[in-house]
Every structure is written in C-alpha cells, then in structure tokens.
mmCIF file of C-alpha atoms and ligand atoms in Angstrom:
data_model
loop_
_atom_site.group_PDB
_atom_site.id
_atom_site.type_symbol
_atom_site.label_atom_id
_atom_site.label_comp_id
_atom_site.label_asym_id
_atom_site.label_seq_id
_atom_site.Cartn_x
_atom_site.Cartn_y
_atom_site.Cartn_z
ATOM 1 C CA MET A 1 7.200 -35.907 51.064
ATOM 2 C CA MET A 2 7.716 -32.720 49.215
ATOM 3 C CA THR A 3 11.111 -31.607 48.021
ATOM 4 C CA THR A 4 12.285 -28.031 49.004
ATOM 5 C CA ALA A 5 11.695 -26.793 45.423
ATOM 6 C CA GLU A 6 8.088 -28.068 45.423
ATOM 7 C CA ALA A 7 7.396 -26.695 48.792
ATOM 8 C CA GLY A 8 8.740 -23.330 47.767
ATOM 9 C CA ALA A 9 6.741 -23.215 44.532
ATOM 10 C CA ALA A 10 3.597 -24.313 46.333
ATOM 11 C CA SER A 11 3.991 -21.796 49.099
ATOM 12 C CA ARG A 12 4.440 -19.145 46.451
ATOM 13 C CA GLN A 13 0.696 -19.118 45.653
ATOM 14 C CA ALA A 14 -0.173 -16.359 48.122
ATOM 15 C CA THR A 15 -3.641 -15.012 47.417
ATOM 16 C CA GLU A 16 -4.469 -11.274 46.802
ATOM 17 C CA GLU A 17 -6.493 -11.127 49.995
ATOM 18 C CA THR A 18 -4.941 -9.153 52.871
ATOM 19 C CA LEU A 19 -4.840 -10.939 56.246
ATOM 20 C CA LEU A 20 -3.033 -8.302 58.265
ATOM 21 C CA THR A 21 -2.998 -4.528 57.832
ATOM 22 C CA VAL A 22 -0.750 -2.229 59.770
ATOM 23 C CA ARG A 23 -1.310 1.364 59.396
ATOM 24 C CA ASP A 24 0.672 4.469 60.617
ATOM 25 C CA LEU A 25 1.773 2.370 63.548
ATOM 26 C CA HIS A 26 3.507 4.446 66.348
ATOM 27 C CA VAL A 27 5.252 2.802 69.358
ATOM 28 C CA SER A 28 7.244 4.526 71.963
ATOM 29 C CA PHE A 29 8.915 3.500 75.257
ATOM 30 C CA PRO A 30 9.419 5.586 78.462
ATOM 31 C CA GLY A 31 12.822 7.221 78.486
ATOM 32 C CA LYS A 32 15.337 6.408 81.083
ATOM 33 C CA GLY A 33 15.746 8.611 84.120
ATOM 34 C CA TRP A 34 13.635 11.406 85.666
ATOM 35 C CA ARG A 35 11.406 13.237 83.171
ATOM 36 C CA ALA A 36 13.277 11.777 80.280
ATOM 37 C CA ALA A 37 11.503 12.016 76.997
ATOM 38 C CA ARG A 38 9.902 8.819 75.390
ATOM 39 C CA THR A 39 11.780 7.073 72.794
ATOM 40 C CA GLU A 40 9.832 6.721 69.632
ATOM 41 C CA VAL A 41 10.696 3.266 68.414
ATOM 42 C CA LEU A 42 8.084 2.793 65.463
ATOM 43 C CA LYS A 43 7.372 6.073 63.595
ATOM 44 C CA GLY A 44 4.286 5.493 61.394
ATOM 45 C CA VAL A 45 4.875 1.886 60.018
ATOM 46 C CA ASP A 46 2.652 0.545 57.185
ATOM 47 C CA LEU A 47 2.645 -3.147 56.426
ATOM 48 C CA ASP A 48 0.366 -5.646 54.616
ATOM 49 C CA ILE A 49 0.373 -9.474 54.788
ATOM 50 C CA ARG A 50 -1.776 -11.404 52.532
ATOM 51 C CA HIS A 51 -3.149 -14.877 53.004
ATOM 52 C CA GLY A 52 -0.366 -17.563 52.512
ATOM 53 C CA GLU A 53 2.269 -14.909 52.078
ATOM 54 C CA THR A 54 5.645 -14.474 53.694
ATOM 55 C CA VAL A 55 6.761 -10.851 54.213
ATOM 56 C CA GLY A 56 10.417 -10.711 55.249
ATOM 57 C CA LEU A 57 11.285 -7.797 57.572
ATOM 58 C CA VAL A 58 15.022 -6.732 57.498
ATOM 59 C CA GLY A 59 16.754 -3.975 59.190
ATOM 60 C CA GLU A 60 19.810 -3.443 61.414
ATOM 61 C CA SER A 61 19.783 -4.220 65.173
ATOM 62 C CA GLY A 62 17.567 -1.864 67.085
ATOM 63 C CA SER A 63 15.574 -0.646 64.019
ATOM 64 C CA GLY A 64 12.224 -1.910 65.562
ATOM 65 C CA LYS A 65 11.733 -5.393 63.872
ATOM 66 C CA THR A 66 10.906 -7.243 67.001
ATOM 67 C CA THR A 67 8.712 -4.256 68.320
ATOM 68 C CA ILE A 68 6.552 -4.658 65.133
ATOM 69 C CA GLY A 69 6.087 -8.381 65.728
ATOM 70 C CA ARG A 70 5.325 -7.705 69.387
ATOM 71 C CA ALA A 71 2.821 -4.947 68.565
ATOM 72 C CA ILE A 72 1.029 -7.356 66.216
ATOM 73 C CA LEU A 73 0.854 -9.910 68.994
ATOM 74 C CA GLY A 74 -0.420 -7.281 71.482
ATOM 75 C CA LEU A 75 2.670 -7.452 73.668
ATOM 76 C CA VAL A 76 3.547 -3.822 73.523
ATOM 77 C CA PRO A 77 1.066 -0.769 73.724
ATOM 78 C CA VAL A 78 0.426 0.965 70.630
ATOM 79 C CA ALA A 79 0.587 4.809 70.849
ATOM 80 C CA SER A 80 -1.330 5.406 67.595
ATOM 81 C CA GLY A 81 -2.203 3.881 64.293
ATOM 82 C CA THR A 82 -4.154 0.621 63.572
ATOM 83 C CA ILE A 83 -3.544 -3.089 63.294
ATOM 84 C CA THR A 84 -6.283 -5.009 61.415
ATOM 85 C CA PHE A 85 -6.407 -8.814 61.312
ATOM 86 C CA ASP A 86 -8.940 -10.452 58.939
ATOM 87 C CA GLY A 87 -11.087 -7.304 59.044
ATOM 88 C CA GLU A 88 -10.952 -6.883 62.761
ATOM 89 C CA ARG A 89 -9.154 -4.109 64.703
ATOM 90 C CA ILE A 90 -6.891 -5.966 67.077
ATOM 91 C CA ASP A 91 -4.692 -3.102 68.501
ATOM 92 C CA THR A 92 -7.518 -2.157 70.818
ATOM 93 C CA ALA A 93 -8.660 -5.763 71.564
ATOM 94 C CA SER A 94 -9.497 -6.666 75.198
ATOM 95 C CA THR A 95 -7.539 -9.218 77.109
ATOM 96 C CA ALA A 96 -10.199 -11.782 76.641
ATOM 97 C CA ARG A 97 -10.287 -11.171 72.881
ATOM 98 C CA ARG A 98 -6.585 -11.438 72.686
ATOM 99 C CA ARG A 99 -6.605 -14.760 74.339
ATOM 100 C CA ALA A 100 -8.966 -15.913 71.795
ATOM 101 C CA LEU A 101 -6.782 -14.390 69.005
ATOM 102 C CA SER A 102 -3.837 -16.403 70.144
ATOM 103 C CA ARG A 103 -5.341 -19.366 68.098
ATOM 104 C CA ASP A 104 -4.816 -17.358 64.956
ATOM 105 C CA LEU A 105 -1.725 -15.330 65.835
ATOM 106 C CA GLN A 106 1.330 -17.220 67.068
ATOM 107 C CA VAL A 107 5.123 -16.534 67.350
ATOM 108 C CA ILE A 108 8.450 -18.422 67.013
ATOM 109 C CA PHE A 109 11.326 -16.830 68.750
ATOM 110 C CA GLN A 110 15.136 -16.860 68.097
ATOM 111 C CA ASP A 111 16.296 -18.840 71.036
ATOM 112 C CA PRO A 112 15.018 -22.335 71.248
ATOM 113 C CA TYR A 113 16.806 -22.765 74.674
ATOM 114 C CA THR A 114 14.826 -20.167 76.629
ATOM 115 C CA SER A 115 11.575 -20.344 74.786
ATOM 116 C CA LEU A 116 10.691 -23.856 76.130
ATOM 117 C CA ASN A 117 9.773 -24.642 79.729
ATOM 118 C CA PRO A 118 12.698 -26.858 80.843
ATOM 119 C CA SER A 119 10.661 -28.785 83.470
ATOM 120 C CA LEU A 120 7.856 -29.846 81.081
ATOM 121 C CA THR A 121 8.025 -32.793 78.790
ATOM 122 C CA ILE A 122 7.599 -32.194 74.998
ATOM 123 C CA GLY A 123 4.244 -33.735 75.194
ATOM 124 C CA ASP A 124 3.047 -31.335 77.923
ATOM 125 C CA ILE A 125 4.454 -28.312 76.164
ATOM 126 C CA LEU A 126 2.510 -29.182 73.050
ATOM 127 C CA ALA A 127 -0.596 -30.216 74.811
ATOM 128 C CA GLU A 128 -0.775 -27.006 76.905
ATOM 129 C CA PRO A 129 -2.219 -24.583 74.179
ATOM 130 C CA LEU A 130 -4.725 -27.420 73.181
ATOM 131 C CA LEU A 131 -5.973 -28.020 76.667
ATOM 132 C CA GLY A 132 -6.116 -24.184 77.291
ATOM 133 C CA GLN A 133 -8.517 -23.962 74.278
ATOM 134 C CA GLY A 134 -10.837 -26.616 75.785
ATOM 135 C CA ILE A 135 -9.628 -29.657 73.712
ATOM 136 C CA ASP A 136 -10.082 -32.812 75.762
ATOM 137 C CA ALA A 137 -7.117 -34.853 77.020
ATOM 138 C CA ARG A 138 -7.551 -37.716 74.583
ATOM 139 C CA GLU A 139 -7.893 -35.500 71.495
ATOM 140 C CA ALA A 140 -4.897 -33.371 72.755
ATOM 141 C CA ARG A 141 -2.722 -36.571 72.969
ATOM 142 C CA SER A 142 -3.520 -37.526 69.473
ATOM 143 C CA ARG A 143 -2.983 -34.067 68.069
ATOM 144 C CA VAL A 144 0.440 -34.030 69.907
ATOM 145 C CA GLY A 145 1.315 -37.136 67.997
ATOM 146 C CA ASP A 146 0.362 -35.488 64.599
ATOM 147 C CA LEU A 147 2.301 -32.310 65.602
ATOM 148 C CA LEU A 148 5.500 -34.262 66.223
ATOM 149 C CA ASP A 149 4.995 -36.008 62.940
ATOM 150 C CA ARG A 150 4.577 -32.766 61.203
ATOM 151 C CA VAL A 151 7.849 -31.401 62.409
ATOM 152 C CA HIS A 152 9.582 -34.817 61.825
ATOM 153 C CA LEU A 153 10.188 -35.526 65.400
ATOM 154 C CA PRO A 154 9.740 -39.219 66.605
ATOM 155 C CA ALA A 155 6.634 -39.960 68.602
ATOM 156 C CA ASP A 156 8.657 -40.990 71.607
ATOM 157 C CA ALA A 157 9.836 -37.358 71.884
ATOM 158 C CA ALA A 158 6.569 -36.586 73.769
ATOM 159 C CA GLY A 159 7.936 -38.261 76.899
ATOM 160 C CA ARG A 160 11.321 -36.412 76.997
ATOM 161 C CA LEU A 161 12.407 -32.930 78.311
ATOM 162 C CA PRO A 162 13.690 -30.032 76.194
ATOM 163 C CA ARG A 163 17.339 -30.531 77.476
ATOM 164 C CA GLU A 164 17.492 -33.928 75.718
ATOM 165 C CA PHE A 165 17.216 -32.259 72.324
ATOM 166 C CA SER A 166 19.615 -30.344 70.053
ATOM 167 C CA GLY A 167 18.998 -26.674 69.284
ATOM 168 C CA GLY A 168 17.487 -27.608 65.785
ATOM 169 C CA GLN A 169 15.278 -30.235 67.417
ATOM 170 C CA ARG A 170 14.054 -27.757 70.053
ATOM 171 C CA GLN A 171 13.335 -25.182 67.421
ATOM 172 C CA ARG A 172 11.120 -27.967 65.806
ATOM 173 C CA VAL A 173 9.327 -28.415 69.092
ATOM 174 C CA ALA A 174 8.822 -24.471 69.176
ATOM 175 C CA ILE A 175 7.360 -24.673 65.681
ATOM 176 C CA ALA A 176 5.148 -27.415 66.560
ATOM 177 C CA ARG A 177 3.743 -25.561 69.524
ATOM 178 C CA ALA A 178 3.242 -22.498 67.480
ATOM 179 C CA LEU A 179 1.300 -24.698 65.017
ATOM 180 C CA ALA A 180 -0.705 -26.527 67.626
ATOM 181 C CA LEU A 181 -3.815 -24.281 67.252
ATOM 182 C CA ARG A 182 -3.588 -24.040 63.457
ATOM 183 C CA PRO A 183 -2.695 -20.246 63.281
ATOM 184 C CA ARG A 184 -3.210 -18.116 60.243
ATOM 185 C CA LEU A 185 -0.230 -15.821 60.903
ATOM 186 C CA VAL A 186 3.013 -16.722 62.581
ATOM 187 C CA VAL A 187 5.515 -14.063 63.602
ATOM 188 C CA CYS A 188 8.880 -15.766 63.120
ATOM 189 C CA ASP A 189 11.511 -13.605 64.896
ATOM 190 C CA GLU A 190 14.956 -14.728 63.798
ATOM 191 C CA PRO A 191 13.818 -18.398 63.973
ATOM 192 C CA VAL A 192 17.025 -19.756 62.582
ATOM 193 C CA SER A 193 19.717 -17.287 63.796
ATOM 194 C CA ALA A 194 20.713 -19.550 66.706
ATOM 195 C CA LEU A 195 21.229 -22.554 64.617
ATOM 196 C CA ASP A 196 24.257 -23.858 62.579
ATOM 197 C CA LEU A 197 23.960 -23.470 58.845
ATOM 198 C CA THR A 198 22.711 -27.084 57.987
ATOM 199 C CA THR A 199 20.191 -27.015 60.791
ATOM 200 C CA GLN A 200 19.018 -23.600 59.493
ATOM 201 C CA ARG A 201 18.221 -25.180 55.967
ATOM 202 C CA THR A 202 16.221 -28.051 57.471
ATOM 203 C CA VAL A 203 14.155 -25.713 59.764
ATOM 204 C CA LEU A 204 13.605 -23.257 56.848
ATOM 205 C CA ASP A 205 12.545 -26.012 54.679
ATOM 206 C CA LEU A 206 10.014 -27.199 57.419
ATOM 207 C CA LEU A 207 8.527 -23.747 57.593
ATOM 208 C CA LEU A 208 8.057 -23.670 53.706
ATOM 209 C CA GLU A 209 6.541 -27.218 53.707
ATOM 210 C CA ILE A 210 3.995 -26.233 56.490
ATOM 211 C CA GLN A 211 3.054 -23.072 54.597
ATOM 212 C CA ALA A 212 2.394 -24.947 51.456
ATOM 213 C CA ASP A 213 0.148 -27.404 53.206
ATOM 214 C CA THR A 214 -1.686 -25.055 55.472
ATOM 215 C CA GLY A 215 -1.566 -21.625 53.802
ATOM 216 C CA VAL A 216 -0.371 -20.037 56.885
ATOM 217 C CA SER A 217 1.180 -16.476 56.498
ATOM 218 C CA TYR A 218 4.523 -15.561 58.025
ATOM 219 C CA LEU A 219 6.010 -12.259 59.167
ATOM 220 C CA PHE A 220 9.734 -13.413 58.905
ATOM 221 C CA VAL A 221 12.121 -11.242 60.822
ATOM 222 C CA SER A 222 15.845 -11.759 60.067
ATOM 223 C CA HIS A 223 19.064 -9.774 59.769
ATOM 224 C CA ASP A 224 20.242 -12.362 57.176
ATOM 225 C CA LEU A 225 19.267 -11.130 53.747
ATOM 226 C CA SER A 226 19.954 -14.421 51.881
ATOM 227 C CA VAL A 227 17.608 -16.188 54.402
ATOM 228 C CA VAL A 228 14.917 -13.627 54.001
ATOM 229 C CA ARG A 229 15.123 -13.864 50.191
ATOM 230 C CA CYS A 230 14.628 -17.515 49.963
ATOM 231 C CA MET A 231 11.752 -17.429 52.390
ATOM 232 C CA SER A 232 9.802 -14.351 51.442
ATOM 233 C CA HIS A 233 7.384 -13.319 48.764
ATOM 234 C CA ARG A 234 7.788 -9.679 49.598
ATOM 235 C CA VAL A 235 10.396 -7.919 51.648
ATOM 236 C CA ALA A 236 9.939 -4.718 53.821
ATOM 237 C CA VAL A 237 13.128 -2.860 55.026
ATOM 238 C CA ILE A 238 13.066 -0.960 58.217
ATOM 239 C CA HIS A 239 15.387 1.819 59.217
ATOM 240 C CA ARG A 240 15.100 3.569 62.567
ATOM 241 C CA GLY A 241 11.490 2.771 63.074
ATOM 242 C CA GLU A 242 10.319 3.590 59.495
ATOM 243 C CA ILE A 243 9.696 1.267 56.535
ATOM 244 C CA VAL A 244 11.940 2.752 53.741
ATOM 245 C CA GLU A 245 11.252 0.237 51.120
ATOM 246 C CA THR A 246 8.808 -2.667 50.389
ATOM 247 C CA GLY A 247 8.714 -4.796 47.360
ATOM 248 C CA ASP A 248 9.028 -8.174 45.772
ATOM 249 C CA ALA A 249 11.642 -10.198 47.504
ATOM 250 C CA GLU A 250 13.802 -10.694 44.365
ATOM 251 C CA GLN A 251 13.686 -6.905 43.502
ATOM 252 C CA VAL A 252 14.392 -5.522 46.982
ATOM 253 C CA THR A 253 17.280 -8.015 47.607
ATOM 254 C CA THR A 254 18.934 -7.656 44.162
ATOM 255 C CA ALA A 255 17.999 -4.103 42.903
ATOM 256 C CA PRO A 256 16.987 -2.054 45.820
ATOM 257 C CA ARG A 257 15.537 1.394 45.255
ATOM 258 C CA HIS A 258 16.301 2.897 48.554
ATOM 259 C CA PRO A 259 20.006 3.847 49.539
ATOM 260 C CA TYR A 260 19.642 2.286 52.931
ATOM 261 C CA THR A 261 18.693 -1.054 51.457
ATOM 262 C CA ARG A 262 21.778 -0.937 49.316
ATOM 263 C CA THR A 263 24.002 -0.145 52.191
ATOM 264 C CA LEU A 264 22.264 -3.112 54.011
ATOM 265 C CA LEU A 265 22.974 -5.367 51.077
ATOM 266 C CA LEU A 266 26.625 -4.268 51.058
ATOM 267 C CA SER A 267 26.950 -5.111 54.609
ATOM 268 C CA ALA A 268 25.915 -8.681 54.238
ATOM 269 C CA PRO A 269 28.993 -10.973 54.803
ATOM 270 C CA VAL A 270 30.262 -12.838 51.749
ATOM 271 C CA ALA A 271 32.839 -15.750 51.613
ATOM 272 C CA ASP A 272 35.088 -14.158 49.034
ATOM 273 C CA VAL A 273 37.755 -11.739 50.422
ATOM 274 C CA ALA A 274 38.036 -9.666 47.303
ATOM 275 C CA GLU A 275 34.310 -9.331 46.959
ATOM 276 C CA GLN A 276 34.180 -8.283 50.672
ATOM 277 C CA ARG A 277 36.780 -5.609 49.964
ATOM 278 C CA ARG A 278 34.946 -4.407 46.906
ATOM 279 C CA ARG A 279 31.735 -4.064 48.917
ATOM 280 C CA ARG A 280 33.512 -2.280 51.773
ATOM 281 C CA GLU A 281 34.655 0.426 49.198
ATOM 282 C CA GLN A 282 31.227 0.636 47.624
ATOM 283 C CA ARG A 283 29.678 1.008 51.140
ATOM 284 C CA THR A 284 32.021 3.817 52.139
ATOM 285 C CA ALA A 285 31.168 5.415 48.830
ATOM 286 C CA SER A 286 27.344 5.060 49.228
ATOM 287 C CA ALA A 287 27.341 6.043 52.879
ATOM 288 C CA GLY A 288 27.488 9.677 51.689
ATOM 289 C CA GLN A 289 24.054 9.283 49.946
ATOM 290 C CA LEU A 290 22.277 8.108 53.089
ATOM 291 C CA PRO A 291 19.755 10.551 54.578
ATOM 292 C CA GLY A 292 19.618 11.133 58.321
HETATM 293 N N1 LIG B 1 10.486 -2.810 76.405
HETATM 294 C C1 LIG B 1 11.337 -1.746 75.890
HETATM 295 N N2 LIG B 1 11.600 -0.754 76.652
HETATM 296 C C2 LIG B 1 12.416 0.277 76.221
HETATM 297 N N3 LIG B 1 12.917 0.210 75.077
HETATM 298 C C3 LIG B 1 12.678 -0.805 74.110
HETATM 299 C C4 LIG B 1 11.841 -1.898 74.677
HETATM 300 N N4 LIG B 1 11.903 -2.876 73.717
HETATM 301 C C5 LIG B 1 12.699 -2.330 72.679
HETATM 302 N N5 LIG B 1 13.213 -1.201 72.942
HETATM 303 C C6 LIG B 1 13.993 -0.286 72.146
HETATM 304 O O1 LIG B 1 13.369 -0.222 70.840
HETATM 305 C C7 LIG B 1 14.406 -0.276 69.809
HETATM 306 C C8 LIG B 1 13.965 -1.391 68.793
HETATM 307 O O2 LIG B 1 13.924 -2.633 69.425
HETATM 308 P P1 LIG B 1 13.768 -3.923 68.747
HETATM 309 O O3 LIG B 1 13.874 -5.024 69.629
HETATM 310 O O4 LIG B 1 12.481 -3.807 68.035
HETATM 311 O O5 LIG B 1 14.893 -3.918 67.546
HETATM 312 P P2 LIG B 1 15.249 -5.020 66.430
HETATM 313 O O6 LIG B 1 15.159 -4.489 65.178
HETATM 314 O O7 LIG B 1 14.417 -6.273 66.776
HETATM 315 O O8 LIG B 1 16.775 -5.420 66.909
HETATM 316 P P3 LIG B 1 17.664 -6.737 66.856
HETATM 317 O O9 LIG B 1 17.923 -7.022 65.389
HETATM 318 O O10 LIG B 1 18.778 -6.510 67.616
HETATM 319 O O11 LIG B 1 16.692 -7.892 67.375
HETATM 320 C C9 LIG B 1 15.716 -0.414 70.584
HETATM 321 O O12 LIG B 1 16.355 0.848 70.567
HETATM 322 C C10 LIG B 1 15.270 -1.078 71.798
HETATM 323 O O13 LIG B 1 16.323 -0.602 72.751
HETATM 324 MG MG1 LIG B 2 14.831 -8.292 67.389
#
C-alpha cells in the first residue's frame, strides 16, 4: 500500500502529451420566458489536460464549472468551439460514438446519495457498465471483486444496497463505478464536498492512489481551494464563464496573477478569527480593482 506522499509524488509524473483540448468553447441556455435572450454561460473557454494530469477548476457558484464538465461529457449542446479528446473531435460525436467514448470519459458527482440507483446492489451497480460493453457475466463478477478491492471496500459489499453504506463508502462505490471501464479522463465534480473532513481525506487519497497506478487524468472541480491545491498539477480559474487564469497549482493558489483569483483566495474560510478579519479588509480593498 502506498502512503499519501508516495501516491502524490507518483501522480505528479504527468506527461507533456495533451489528452483533452478545449478551444473557444461557447455554451448558452435558453432564457426564461417568451422570447427571452439566451444566457451565455461559457464565453470562449480554453483548457488543456495532459495524460496523467489533474487540472483543478475553481470559481464561484454559477461561474460555469459544472457546465464545462458536462460539455466534455457531451451532456450539454455546444454553441461553438471545439473539444478534442486524444486527437478526435468529440463535440460533434454521434450518439453511438458517445456511447463508445463513455469507456474513456467518466464522471464522479458531488452527491453519493442520489448518484447511485437505490434499488440495485453494489455488485449490480458496478457490473452494469461492464455488461453494457459486452463483457460476460463471469468476467464482470471477477472485475467487480477487483474494483471493490481497489476502492478498499470489503468483497461482501457486492451483495448490499447503497442505503447500507455511509456517504464516504457510497462515494467509493461511485469512484469504483467510474473506474470500471478503465477510463482515461474522469470529471470529478465536487467529489468530496458532501463528505466530512476525515472522509474527504481518505477519498482524496484514494483518487491520488488510483491516478498513480493507472495514469488517469482528472478534471477536478471544487470550490475548496485547499482541496484543489493538494489534488492538482495545474489550476484554472473561471469567472462568469471565462477562464481568467491558468497555471501551476502552487503558483495560482499562493501567488495569483489575476485580481479575481486574489479575491477568491481571500474568500476562502480560515480557522483563525484575526486572519479572517485581515482577509475581509483586504478583500474589501481589492474589490475595487476587479474588472466587470
Ligand atoms: N440546463 C440549464 N439550463 C439553464 N441554465 C443553466 C443550465 N445549467 C446551468 N445553467 C446556468 O449556467 C450557469 C453556470 O452553471 P454551472 O452549474 O456550470 O455553475 P457551477 O460553477 O458549477 O456552480 P456551482 O459551484 O454552484 O456548482 C448558472 O447560472 C446556471 O444557472
Ligand atoms: Mg457545479
């Protein structure tokens, strides 16, 4: 078993090769009401994710983080721009091609309570994607055993229902399901936000360990900058549908270049009351420098 530090160090070996390229991505949604104008949610987003790399995506609520993930997964229509995965344009992929791509592109959502079908056993939940790709029942059963082992759940978990597990354990099941088809990119949309702090740590360690072993890439969406910093090689900051800053995780989270990122950093909660007050003052002072 690897320690967190080892897993972290190993997962830092991202290659230079790009796996996913997003260029000038625009997404808009119909406005509410009669002849309302469409709302432009993504306004020309550029993003690159390399093999084995984690790109953290931070920004305030409503800035478009989930929409980027959903566009990559083909779950929202793209108005213009391109999304290229491993050299192939996927924003224009057919439904059949999308289904095949779901082997390579997976997602882990925030809420482990609603993302698992409550009436299926864990074994069935994990076997479903395998059977769907034509893997026979015997092989699927053995792969389910490996997956449970992989996320540190006991083998007898296969026969139980989601409600018999804690939030952290369910999120392990969700991770196992996302990994079942050995994907190359996983969109992690606030994967630990619904978990308590100790459980967050173990789930994050698990994601790092899996990356070190398999070389999977992550798009890691979170509003928690400290979580993003410890998980990511690079960080992209989104503000009102535009990426305002991208860079090395350490640099963006400690010495940001863009005034919006500085405001975001100052908004992160800290335990120390005096520090909190100092930040509030700085935030008020720097708010004046913010464009738009
Ligand atoms: N299907 C939809 N139809 C209409 N508007 C939508 C739809 N999905 C998202 N939006 C709008 O797009 C904007 C961006 O939403 P998105 O979910 O991407 O934000 P987010 O950055 O993930 O926020 P949060 O941190 O709260 O999850 C929001 O204003 C939201 O209301
Ligand atoms: Mg979201």
